[in-house]
CSV table of C-alpha atoms in Angstrom, one decimal:
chain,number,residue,atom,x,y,z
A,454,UNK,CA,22.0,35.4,66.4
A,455,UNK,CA,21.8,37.6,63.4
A,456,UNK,CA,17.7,37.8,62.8
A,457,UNK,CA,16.0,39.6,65.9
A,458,UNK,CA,12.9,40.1,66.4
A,459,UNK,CA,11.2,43.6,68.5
A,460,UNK,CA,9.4,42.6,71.5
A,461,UNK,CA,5.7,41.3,71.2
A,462,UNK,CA,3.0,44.1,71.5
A,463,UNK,CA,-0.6,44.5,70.0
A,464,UNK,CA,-0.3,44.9,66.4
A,465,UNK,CA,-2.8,46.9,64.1
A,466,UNK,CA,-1.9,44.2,61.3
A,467,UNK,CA,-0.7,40.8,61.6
A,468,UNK,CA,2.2,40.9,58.8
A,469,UNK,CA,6.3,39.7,58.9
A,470,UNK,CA,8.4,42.4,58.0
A,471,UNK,CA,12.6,41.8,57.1
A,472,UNK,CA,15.1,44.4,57.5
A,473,UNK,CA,18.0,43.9,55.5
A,474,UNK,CA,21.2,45.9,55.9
A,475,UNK,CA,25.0,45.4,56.8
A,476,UNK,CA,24.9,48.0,59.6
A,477,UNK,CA,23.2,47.2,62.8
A,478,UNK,CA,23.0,50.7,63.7
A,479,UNK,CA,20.9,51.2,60.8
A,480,UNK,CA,18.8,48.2,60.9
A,481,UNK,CA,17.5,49.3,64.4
A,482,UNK,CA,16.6,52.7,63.7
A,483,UNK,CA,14.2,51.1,61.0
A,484,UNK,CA,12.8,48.5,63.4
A,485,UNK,CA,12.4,51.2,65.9
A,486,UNK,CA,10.2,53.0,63.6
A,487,UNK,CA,8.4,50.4,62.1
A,488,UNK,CA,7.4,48.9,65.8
A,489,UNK,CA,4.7,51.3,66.9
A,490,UNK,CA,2.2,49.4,64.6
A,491,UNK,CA,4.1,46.5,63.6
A,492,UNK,CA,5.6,43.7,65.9
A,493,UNK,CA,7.0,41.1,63.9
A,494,UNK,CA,10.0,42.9,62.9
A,495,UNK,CA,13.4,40.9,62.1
A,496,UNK,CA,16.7,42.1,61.1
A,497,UNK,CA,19.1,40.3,58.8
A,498,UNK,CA,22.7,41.8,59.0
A,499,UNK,CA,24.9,39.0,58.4
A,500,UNK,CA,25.5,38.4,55.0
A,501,UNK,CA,26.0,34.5,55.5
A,502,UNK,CA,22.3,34.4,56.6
A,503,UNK,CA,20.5,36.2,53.9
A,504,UNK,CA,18.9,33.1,53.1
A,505,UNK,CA,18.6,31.5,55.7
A,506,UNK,CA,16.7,34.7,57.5
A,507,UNK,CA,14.3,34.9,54.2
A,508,UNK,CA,13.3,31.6,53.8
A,509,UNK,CA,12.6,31.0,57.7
A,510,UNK,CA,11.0,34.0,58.4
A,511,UNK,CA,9.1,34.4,54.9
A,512,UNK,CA,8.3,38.3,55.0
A,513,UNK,CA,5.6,39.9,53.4
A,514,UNK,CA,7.8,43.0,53.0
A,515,UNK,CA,10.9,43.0,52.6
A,516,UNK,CA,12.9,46.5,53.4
A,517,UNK,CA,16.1,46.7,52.4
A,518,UNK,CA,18.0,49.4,54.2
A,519,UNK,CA,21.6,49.3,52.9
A,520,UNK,CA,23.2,52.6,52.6
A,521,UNK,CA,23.7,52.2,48.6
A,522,UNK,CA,21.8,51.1,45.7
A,523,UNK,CA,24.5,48.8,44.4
A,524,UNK,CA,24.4,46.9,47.9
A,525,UNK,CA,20.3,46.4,47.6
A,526,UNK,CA,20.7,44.7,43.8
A,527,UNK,CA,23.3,42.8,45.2
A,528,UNK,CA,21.3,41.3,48.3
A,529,UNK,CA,18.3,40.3,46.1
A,530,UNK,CA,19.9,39.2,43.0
A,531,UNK,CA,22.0,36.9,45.6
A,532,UNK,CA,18.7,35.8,47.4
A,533,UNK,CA,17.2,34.8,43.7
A,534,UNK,CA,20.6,32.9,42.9
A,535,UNK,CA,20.8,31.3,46.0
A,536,UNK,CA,17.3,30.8,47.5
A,537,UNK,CA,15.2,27.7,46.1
A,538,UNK,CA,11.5,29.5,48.0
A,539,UNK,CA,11.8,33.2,47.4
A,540,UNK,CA,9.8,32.7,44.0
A,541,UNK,CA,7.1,30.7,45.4
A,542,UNK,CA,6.8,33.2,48.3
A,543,UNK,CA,4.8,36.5,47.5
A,544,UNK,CA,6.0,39.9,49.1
A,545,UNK,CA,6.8,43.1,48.3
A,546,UNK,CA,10.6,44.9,48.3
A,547,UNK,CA,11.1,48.8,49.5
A,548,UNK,CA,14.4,50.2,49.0
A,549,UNK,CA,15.7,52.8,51.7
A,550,UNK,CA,17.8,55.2,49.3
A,551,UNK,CA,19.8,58.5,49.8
A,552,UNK,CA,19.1,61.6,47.9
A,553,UNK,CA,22.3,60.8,45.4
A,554,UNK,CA,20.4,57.4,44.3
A,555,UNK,CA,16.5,58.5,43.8
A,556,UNK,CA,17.1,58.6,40.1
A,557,UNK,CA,18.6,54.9,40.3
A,558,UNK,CA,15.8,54.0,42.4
A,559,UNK,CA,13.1,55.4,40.4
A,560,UNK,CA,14.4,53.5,37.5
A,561,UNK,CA,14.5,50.4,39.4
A,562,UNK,CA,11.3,50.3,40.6
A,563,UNK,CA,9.9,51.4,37.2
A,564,UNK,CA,11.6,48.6,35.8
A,565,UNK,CA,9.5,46.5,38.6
A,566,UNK,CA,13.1,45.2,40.0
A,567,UNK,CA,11.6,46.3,43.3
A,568,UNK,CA,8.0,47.6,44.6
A,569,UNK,CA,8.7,50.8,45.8
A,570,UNK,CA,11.5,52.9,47.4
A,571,UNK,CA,11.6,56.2,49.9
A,572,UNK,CA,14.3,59.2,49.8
A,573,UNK,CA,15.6,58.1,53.6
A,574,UNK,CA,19.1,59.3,54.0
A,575,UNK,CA,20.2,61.5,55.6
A,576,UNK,CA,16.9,61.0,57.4
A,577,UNK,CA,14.1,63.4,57.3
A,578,UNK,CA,11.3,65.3,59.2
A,579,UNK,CA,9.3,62.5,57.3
A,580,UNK,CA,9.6,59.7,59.5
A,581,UNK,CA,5.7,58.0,59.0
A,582,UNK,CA,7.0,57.8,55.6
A,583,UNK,CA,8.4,54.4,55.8
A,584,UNK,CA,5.0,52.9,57.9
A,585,UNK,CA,3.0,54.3,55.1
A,586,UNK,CA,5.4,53.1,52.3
A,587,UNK,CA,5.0,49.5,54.2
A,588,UNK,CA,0.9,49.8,54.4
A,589,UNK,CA,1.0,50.4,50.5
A,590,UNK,CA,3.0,47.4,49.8
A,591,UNK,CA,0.7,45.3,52.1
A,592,UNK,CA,-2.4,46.5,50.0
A,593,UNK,CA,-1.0,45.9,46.5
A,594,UNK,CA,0.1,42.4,48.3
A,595,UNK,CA,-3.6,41.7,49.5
A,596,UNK,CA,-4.8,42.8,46.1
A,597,UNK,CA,-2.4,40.5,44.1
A,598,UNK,CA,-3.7,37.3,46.5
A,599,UNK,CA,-6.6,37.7,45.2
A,600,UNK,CA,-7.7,34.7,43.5
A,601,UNK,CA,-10.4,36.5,41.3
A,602,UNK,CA,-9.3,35.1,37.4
A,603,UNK,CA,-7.2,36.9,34.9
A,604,UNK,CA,-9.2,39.0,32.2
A,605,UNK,CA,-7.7,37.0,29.7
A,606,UNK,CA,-8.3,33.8,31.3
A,607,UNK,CA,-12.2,35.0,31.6
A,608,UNK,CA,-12.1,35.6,28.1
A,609,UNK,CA,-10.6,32.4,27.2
A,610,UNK,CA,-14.0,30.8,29.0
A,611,UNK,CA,-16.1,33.2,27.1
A,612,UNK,CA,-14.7,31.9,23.8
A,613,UNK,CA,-15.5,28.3,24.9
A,614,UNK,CA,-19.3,29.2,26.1
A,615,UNK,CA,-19.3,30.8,21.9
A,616,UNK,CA,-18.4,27.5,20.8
A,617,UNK,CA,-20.9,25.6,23.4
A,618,UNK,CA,-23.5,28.0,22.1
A,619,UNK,CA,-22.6,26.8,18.3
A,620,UNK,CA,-22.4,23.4,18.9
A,621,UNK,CA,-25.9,23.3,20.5
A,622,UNK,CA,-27.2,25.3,17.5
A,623,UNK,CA,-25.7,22.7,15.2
A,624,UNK,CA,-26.9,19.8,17.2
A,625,UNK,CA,-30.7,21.0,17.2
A,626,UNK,CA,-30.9,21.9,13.6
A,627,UNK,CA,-29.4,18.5,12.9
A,628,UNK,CA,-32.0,16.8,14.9
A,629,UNK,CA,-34.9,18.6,13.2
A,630,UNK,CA,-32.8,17.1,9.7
A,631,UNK,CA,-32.8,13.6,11.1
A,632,UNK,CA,-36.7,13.9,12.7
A,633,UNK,CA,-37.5,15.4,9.3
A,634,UNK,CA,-35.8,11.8,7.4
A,635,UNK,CA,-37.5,9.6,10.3
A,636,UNK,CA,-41.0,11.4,9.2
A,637,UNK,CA,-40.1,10.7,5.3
A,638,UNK,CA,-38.9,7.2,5.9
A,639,UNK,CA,-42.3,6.2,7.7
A,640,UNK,CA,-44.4,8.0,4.9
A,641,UNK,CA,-42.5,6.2,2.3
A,642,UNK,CA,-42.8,3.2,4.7
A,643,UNK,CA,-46.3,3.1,4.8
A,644,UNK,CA,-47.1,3.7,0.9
A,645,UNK,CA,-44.7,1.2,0.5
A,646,UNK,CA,-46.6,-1.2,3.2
A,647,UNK,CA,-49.8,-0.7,0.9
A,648,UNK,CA,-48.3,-1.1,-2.1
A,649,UNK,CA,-46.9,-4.8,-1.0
A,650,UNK,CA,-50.8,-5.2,-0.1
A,651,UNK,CA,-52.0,-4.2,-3.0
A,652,UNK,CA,-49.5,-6.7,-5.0
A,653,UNK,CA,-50.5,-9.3,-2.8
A,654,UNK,CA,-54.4,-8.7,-3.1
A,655,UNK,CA,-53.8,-8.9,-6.9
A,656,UNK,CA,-51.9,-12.0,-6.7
A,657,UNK,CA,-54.6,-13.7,-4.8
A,658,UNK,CA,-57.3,-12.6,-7.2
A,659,UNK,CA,-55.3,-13.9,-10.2
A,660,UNK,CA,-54.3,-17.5,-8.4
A,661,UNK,CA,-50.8,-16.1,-9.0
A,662,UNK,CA,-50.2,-17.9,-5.5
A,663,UNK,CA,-49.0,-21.6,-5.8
A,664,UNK,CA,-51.2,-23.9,-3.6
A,665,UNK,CA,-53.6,-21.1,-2.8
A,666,UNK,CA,-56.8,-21.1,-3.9
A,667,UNK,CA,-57.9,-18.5,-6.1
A,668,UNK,CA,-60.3,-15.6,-4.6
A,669,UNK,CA,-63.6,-15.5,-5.8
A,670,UNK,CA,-64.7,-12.6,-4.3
A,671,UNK,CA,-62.1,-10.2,-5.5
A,672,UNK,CA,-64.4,-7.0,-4.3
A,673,UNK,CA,-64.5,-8.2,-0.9
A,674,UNK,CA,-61.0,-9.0,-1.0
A,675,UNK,CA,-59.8,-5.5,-2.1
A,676,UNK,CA,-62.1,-4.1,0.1
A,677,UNK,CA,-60.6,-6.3,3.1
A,678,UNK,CA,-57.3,-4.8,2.1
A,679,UNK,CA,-58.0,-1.2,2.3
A,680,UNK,CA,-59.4,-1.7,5.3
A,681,UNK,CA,-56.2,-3.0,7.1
A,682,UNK,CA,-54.0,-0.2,5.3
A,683,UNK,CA,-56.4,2.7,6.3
A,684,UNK,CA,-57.3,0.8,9.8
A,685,UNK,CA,-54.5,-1.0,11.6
A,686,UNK,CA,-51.3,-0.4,9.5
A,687,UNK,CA,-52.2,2.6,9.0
A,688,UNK,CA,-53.1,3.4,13.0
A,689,UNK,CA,-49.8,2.1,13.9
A,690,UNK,CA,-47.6,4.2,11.3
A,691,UNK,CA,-49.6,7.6,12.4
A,692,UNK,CA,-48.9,6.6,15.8
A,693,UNK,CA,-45.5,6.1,15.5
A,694,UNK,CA,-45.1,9.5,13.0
A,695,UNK,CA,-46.7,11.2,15.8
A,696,UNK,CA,-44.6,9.9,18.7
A,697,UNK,CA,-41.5,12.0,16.9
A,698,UNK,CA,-43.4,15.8,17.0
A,699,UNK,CA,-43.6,15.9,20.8
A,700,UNK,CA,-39.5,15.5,20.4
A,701,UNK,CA,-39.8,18.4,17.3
A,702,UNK,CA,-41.9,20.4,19.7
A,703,UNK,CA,-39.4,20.4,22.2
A,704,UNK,CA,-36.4,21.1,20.0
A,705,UNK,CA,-38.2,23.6,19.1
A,706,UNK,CA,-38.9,25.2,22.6
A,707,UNK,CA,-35.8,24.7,23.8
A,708,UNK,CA,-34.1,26.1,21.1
A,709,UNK,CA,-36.0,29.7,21.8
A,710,UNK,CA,-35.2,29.4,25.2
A,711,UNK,CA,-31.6,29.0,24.3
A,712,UNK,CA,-31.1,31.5,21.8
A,713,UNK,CA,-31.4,34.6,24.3
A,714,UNK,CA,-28.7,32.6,26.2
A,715,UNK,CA,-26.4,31.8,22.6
A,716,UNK,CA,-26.2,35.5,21.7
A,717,UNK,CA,-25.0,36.4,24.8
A,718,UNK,CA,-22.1,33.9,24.3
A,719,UNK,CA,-21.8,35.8,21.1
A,720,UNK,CA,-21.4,38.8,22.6
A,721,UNK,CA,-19.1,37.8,25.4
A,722,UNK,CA,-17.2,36.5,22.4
A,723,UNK,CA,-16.6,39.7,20.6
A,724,UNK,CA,-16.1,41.2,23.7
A,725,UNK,CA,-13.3,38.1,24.0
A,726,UNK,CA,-11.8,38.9,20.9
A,727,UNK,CA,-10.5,42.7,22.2
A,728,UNK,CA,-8.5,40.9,25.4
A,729,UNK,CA,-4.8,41.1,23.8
A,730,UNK,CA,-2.8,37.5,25.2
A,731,UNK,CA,0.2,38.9,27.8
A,732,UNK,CA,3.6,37.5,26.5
A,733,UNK,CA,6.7,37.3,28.5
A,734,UNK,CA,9.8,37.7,26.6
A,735,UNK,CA,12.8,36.3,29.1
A,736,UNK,CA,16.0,37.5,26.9
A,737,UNK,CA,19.3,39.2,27.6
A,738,UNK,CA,20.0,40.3,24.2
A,739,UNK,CA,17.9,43.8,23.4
A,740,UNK,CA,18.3,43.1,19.1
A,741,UNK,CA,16.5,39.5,19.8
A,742,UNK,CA,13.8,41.5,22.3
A,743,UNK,CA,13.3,44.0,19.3
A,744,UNK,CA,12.9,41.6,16.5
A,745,UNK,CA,10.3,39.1,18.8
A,746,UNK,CA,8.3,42.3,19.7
A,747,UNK,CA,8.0,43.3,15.8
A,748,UNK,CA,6.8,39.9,15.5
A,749,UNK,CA,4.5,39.6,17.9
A,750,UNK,CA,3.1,43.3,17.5
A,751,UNK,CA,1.9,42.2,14.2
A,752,UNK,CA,-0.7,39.6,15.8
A,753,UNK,CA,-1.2,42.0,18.5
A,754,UNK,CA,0.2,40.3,21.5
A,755,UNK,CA,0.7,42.3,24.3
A,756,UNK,CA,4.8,42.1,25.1
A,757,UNK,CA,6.4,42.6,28.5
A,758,UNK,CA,10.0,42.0,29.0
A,759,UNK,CA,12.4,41.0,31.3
A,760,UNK,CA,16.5,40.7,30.6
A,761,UNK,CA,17.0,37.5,32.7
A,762,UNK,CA,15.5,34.6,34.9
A,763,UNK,CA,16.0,36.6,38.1
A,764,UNK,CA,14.1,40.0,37.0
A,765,UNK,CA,11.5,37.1,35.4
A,766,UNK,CA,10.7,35.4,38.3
A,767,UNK,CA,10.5,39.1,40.3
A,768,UNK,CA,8.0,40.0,38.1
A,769,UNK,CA,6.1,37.0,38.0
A,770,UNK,CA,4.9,38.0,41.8
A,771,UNK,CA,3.2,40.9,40.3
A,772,UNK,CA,1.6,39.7,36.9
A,773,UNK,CA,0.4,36.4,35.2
A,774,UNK,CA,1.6,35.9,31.5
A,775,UNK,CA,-0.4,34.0,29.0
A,776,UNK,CA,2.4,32.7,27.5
A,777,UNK,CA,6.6,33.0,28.4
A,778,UNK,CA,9.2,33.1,25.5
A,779,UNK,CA,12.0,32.1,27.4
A,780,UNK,CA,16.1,32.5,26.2
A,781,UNK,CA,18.0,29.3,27.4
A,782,UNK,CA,21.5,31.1,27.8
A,783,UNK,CA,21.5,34.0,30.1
A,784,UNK,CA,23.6,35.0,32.8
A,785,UNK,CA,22.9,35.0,36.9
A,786,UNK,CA,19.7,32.2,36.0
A,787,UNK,CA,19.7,30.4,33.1
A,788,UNK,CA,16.5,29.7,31.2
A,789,UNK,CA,15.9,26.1,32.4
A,790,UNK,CA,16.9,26.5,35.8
A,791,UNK,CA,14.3,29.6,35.8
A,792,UNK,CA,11.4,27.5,34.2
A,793,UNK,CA,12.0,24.9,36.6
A,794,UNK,CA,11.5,27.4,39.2
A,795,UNK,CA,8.6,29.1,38.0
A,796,UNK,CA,6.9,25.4,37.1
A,797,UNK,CA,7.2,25.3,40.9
A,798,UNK,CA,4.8,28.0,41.4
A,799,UNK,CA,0.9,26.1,41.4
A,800,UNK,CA,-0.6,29.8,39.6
A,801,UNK,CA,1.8,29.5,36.2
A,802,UNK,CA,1.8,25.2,36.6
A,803,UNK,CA,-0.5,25.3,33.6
A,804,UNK,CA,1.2,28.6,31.8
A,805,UNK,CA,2.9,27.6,28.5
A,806,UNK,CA,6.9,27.6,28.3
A,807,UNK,CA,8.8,28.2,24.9
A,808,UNK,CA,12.2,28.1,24.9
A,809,UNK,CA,14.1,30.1,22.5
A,810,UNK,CA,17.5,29.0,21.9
A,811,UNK,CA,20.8,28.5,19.1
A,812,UNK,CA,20.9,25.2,20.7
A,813,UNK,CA,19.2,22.0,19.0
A,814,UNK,CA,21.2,19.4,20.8
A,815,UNK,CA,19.3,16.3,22.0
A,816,UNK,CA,20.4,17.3,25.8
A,817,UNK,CA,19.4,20.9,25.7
A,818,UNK,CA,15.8,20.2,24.3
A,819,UNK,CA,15.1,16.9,26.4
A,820,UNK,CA,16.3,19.2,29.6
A,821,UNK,CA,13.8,22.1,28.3
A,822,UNK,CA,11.3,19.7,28.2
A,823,UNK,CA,12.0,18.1,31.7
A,824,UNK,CA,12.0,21.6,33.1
A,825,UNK,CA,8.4,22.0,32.0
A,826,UNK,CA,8.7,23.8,28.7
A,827,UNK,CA,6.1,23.0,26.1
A,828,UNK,CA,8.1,23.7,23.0
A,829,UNK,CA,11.2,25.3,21.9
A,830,UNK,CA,12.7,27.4,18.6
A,831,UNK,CA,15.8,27.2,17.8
A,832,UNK,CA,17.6,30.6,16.3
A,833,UNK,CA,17.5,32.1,14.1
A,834,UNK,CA,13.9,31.2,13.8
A,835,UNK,CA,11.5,31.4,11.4
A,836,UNK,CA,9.0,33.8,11.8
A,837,UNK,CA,5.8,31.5,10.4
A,838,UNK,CA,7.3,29.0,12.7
A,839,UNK,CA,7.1,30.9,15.7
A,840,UNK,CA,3.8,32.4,15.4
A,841,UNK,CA,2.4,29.1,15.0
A,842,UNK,CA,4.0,27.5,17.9
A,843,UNK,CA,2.7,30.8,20.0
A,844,UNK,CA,-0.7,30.4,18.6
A,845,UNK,CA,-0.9,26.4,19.2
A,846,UNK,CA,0.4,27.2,22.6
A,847,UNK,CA,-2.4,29.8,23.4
A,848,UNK,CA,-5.1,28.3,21.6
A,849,UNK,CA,-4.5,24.4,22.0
């Protein structure tokens, strides 16, 4: 059986750790020193297993402890090609390098193809090294599960409560307006109510009323009719005129104890306005990666790159983009197969996909779309064009 596993004893932390090497030799001597405070340690030496040993033991670090550089990019480019979990699995990668291949190493991790990587052959007086190395990874692993939201997914909320703040400002001075009209119509109401009185009163007087008898007392009559617009009609539009004020009162009240709450959504919205959108740029060809980032420099985007699918989704464990530019034709992972893949992942479900390719064919944009791309360009594009399907993606 290639993946072994040391035998059980108390552990100081309850994580999986993978060795993986083509020499068993080797692969010991790291699970030797990595058992005093770690005891779910299994080795993975046949290469017709690499999967297989990742995806059932799932690792949270991964140490790969092959004697050269070129052997470790190998192992995980294959596990990427060949493995349909390893993106939906978080853990962290530490190289085991010799002192010909720091450089190489250095660069790599830079790059953030791997986490992190110790000088280890020939081995050294050094030995706590590697359980230290391994205790880092675990933190910056804890720290990345974290479910705490993205600063520019906070500030994407904070714009909304600016808006919310508006849009009750608006509503309550456009309910004053309409109270204020309501007020105005029962004024214009009631002098209009008297007037039709008054009309009528006169009418009487003059026998201008067929089959009504003329009034005789024409004083008492007028007098009658001022009466009823001063008493009752008039009671009942002052009543109803002063049933609208406790609703103006409160309009009013409410909108002082709102506005304390409105400028602070103004203020969280300036503050909003500073947070730069994260862009991932997935392209193998460095003259199309210097043209978008000219582009998107000039509406401040922050820009990240990576040169293909694989490096893309080994990122992707350490960062969340806002948005992912994503070349269709690329060696190792294509661009659809790698948003497929990444779609997979619940935390970049909702993250928006454009696909950037010289393509336009009906199969190529319908299998974009299936894969869970939002929109595509086609190159050359158009640099109005692209902006504004970057913006409509980021602002929808």
């Amino acid at each position: 059986m290639t993946a072994e596993v040391t035998a059980r004893k108390p552990a100081e932390v309850e994580v999986t750790i993978l060795v993986a090497t083509d020499n068993s030799s080797d692969a010991a001597l790291v699970r030797t020193l990595l058992a005093p405070e770690f005891d779910q340690v299994f080795l993975s030496t046949n290469p017709d297993l690499t999967v297989e040993d990742f995806e059932s033991h799932a690792p949270d670090v991964l140490v790969l402890a092959f004697n050269s550089m070129e052997k470790s990019e190998r192992y995980y480019l294959g596990l990427y090609r060949l493995s349909g979990k390893i993106h939906l699995h978080p853990h962290r990668t530490v190289i085991l390098c010799n002192k010909t291949e720091v450089n190489r190493a250095y660069q790599a991790c830079r790059k953030e193809y791997f986490d992190d990587y110790i000088l280890f052959w020939p081995m050294t007086n050094d030995a706590p090294r590697l359980l230290m190395c391994v205790h880092h990874a675990l933190r910056e692993l804890n720290a990345v599960a974290d479910s705490s939201p993205s600063v520019t997914e906070f500030a994407a909320q904070a714009r909304r409560l600016a808006e919310l703040g508006g849009m009750l400002d608006h509503q309550m001075e456009q309910g004053n307006q309409r109270m204020e009209v309501a007020n105005r119509a029962m004024e214009q109401a009631e002098q209009g109510m008297g007037a039709v009185l008054d009309g009528f009163s006169r009418r009487l007087a003059q026998g201008g009323l067929q089959d009504v008898p003329r009034i005789e007392n024409i004083a008492g009559l007028e007098q009658e009719v001022k009466r009823l617009k001063q008493g009752e009609i008039g009671h009942l539009f002052r009543k109803a005129a002063a049933s609208v004020q406790p609703i103006k009162q409160w309009t009013d009240d409410l909108r002082k104890k709102c506005e304390p709450h409105i400028e602070s959504a103004r203020a969280l919205n300036a503050l909003a306005d500073g947070v730069r959108p994260t862009i991932l740029v997935v392209d193998d060809d460095d003259f199309q990666c210097k043209i978008v980032s000219r582009l998107l420099a000039e509406k401040d985007y922050r820009v990240v790159f990576a040169t293909g699918g694989v490096e893309a989704l080994n990122m992707l464990r350490k960062m969340r983009p806002d948005l992912i530019l994503m070349d269709i034709m690329m060696p190792e992972l294509d661009g659809i197969e790698t948003t497929r893949r990444l779609k997979t992942m619940p935390q970049f479900a909702d993250v928006p996909v454009i696909m950037v390719t010289g393509n336009s064919e009906g199969t190529t944009v319908r299998d974009s779309m299936k894969a869970g791309a939002t929109n595509f360009v086609v190159k050359p594009f158009d640099r109005d064009t692209l902006l504004a399907k970057i913006a409509n993606a980021l602002y929808p």
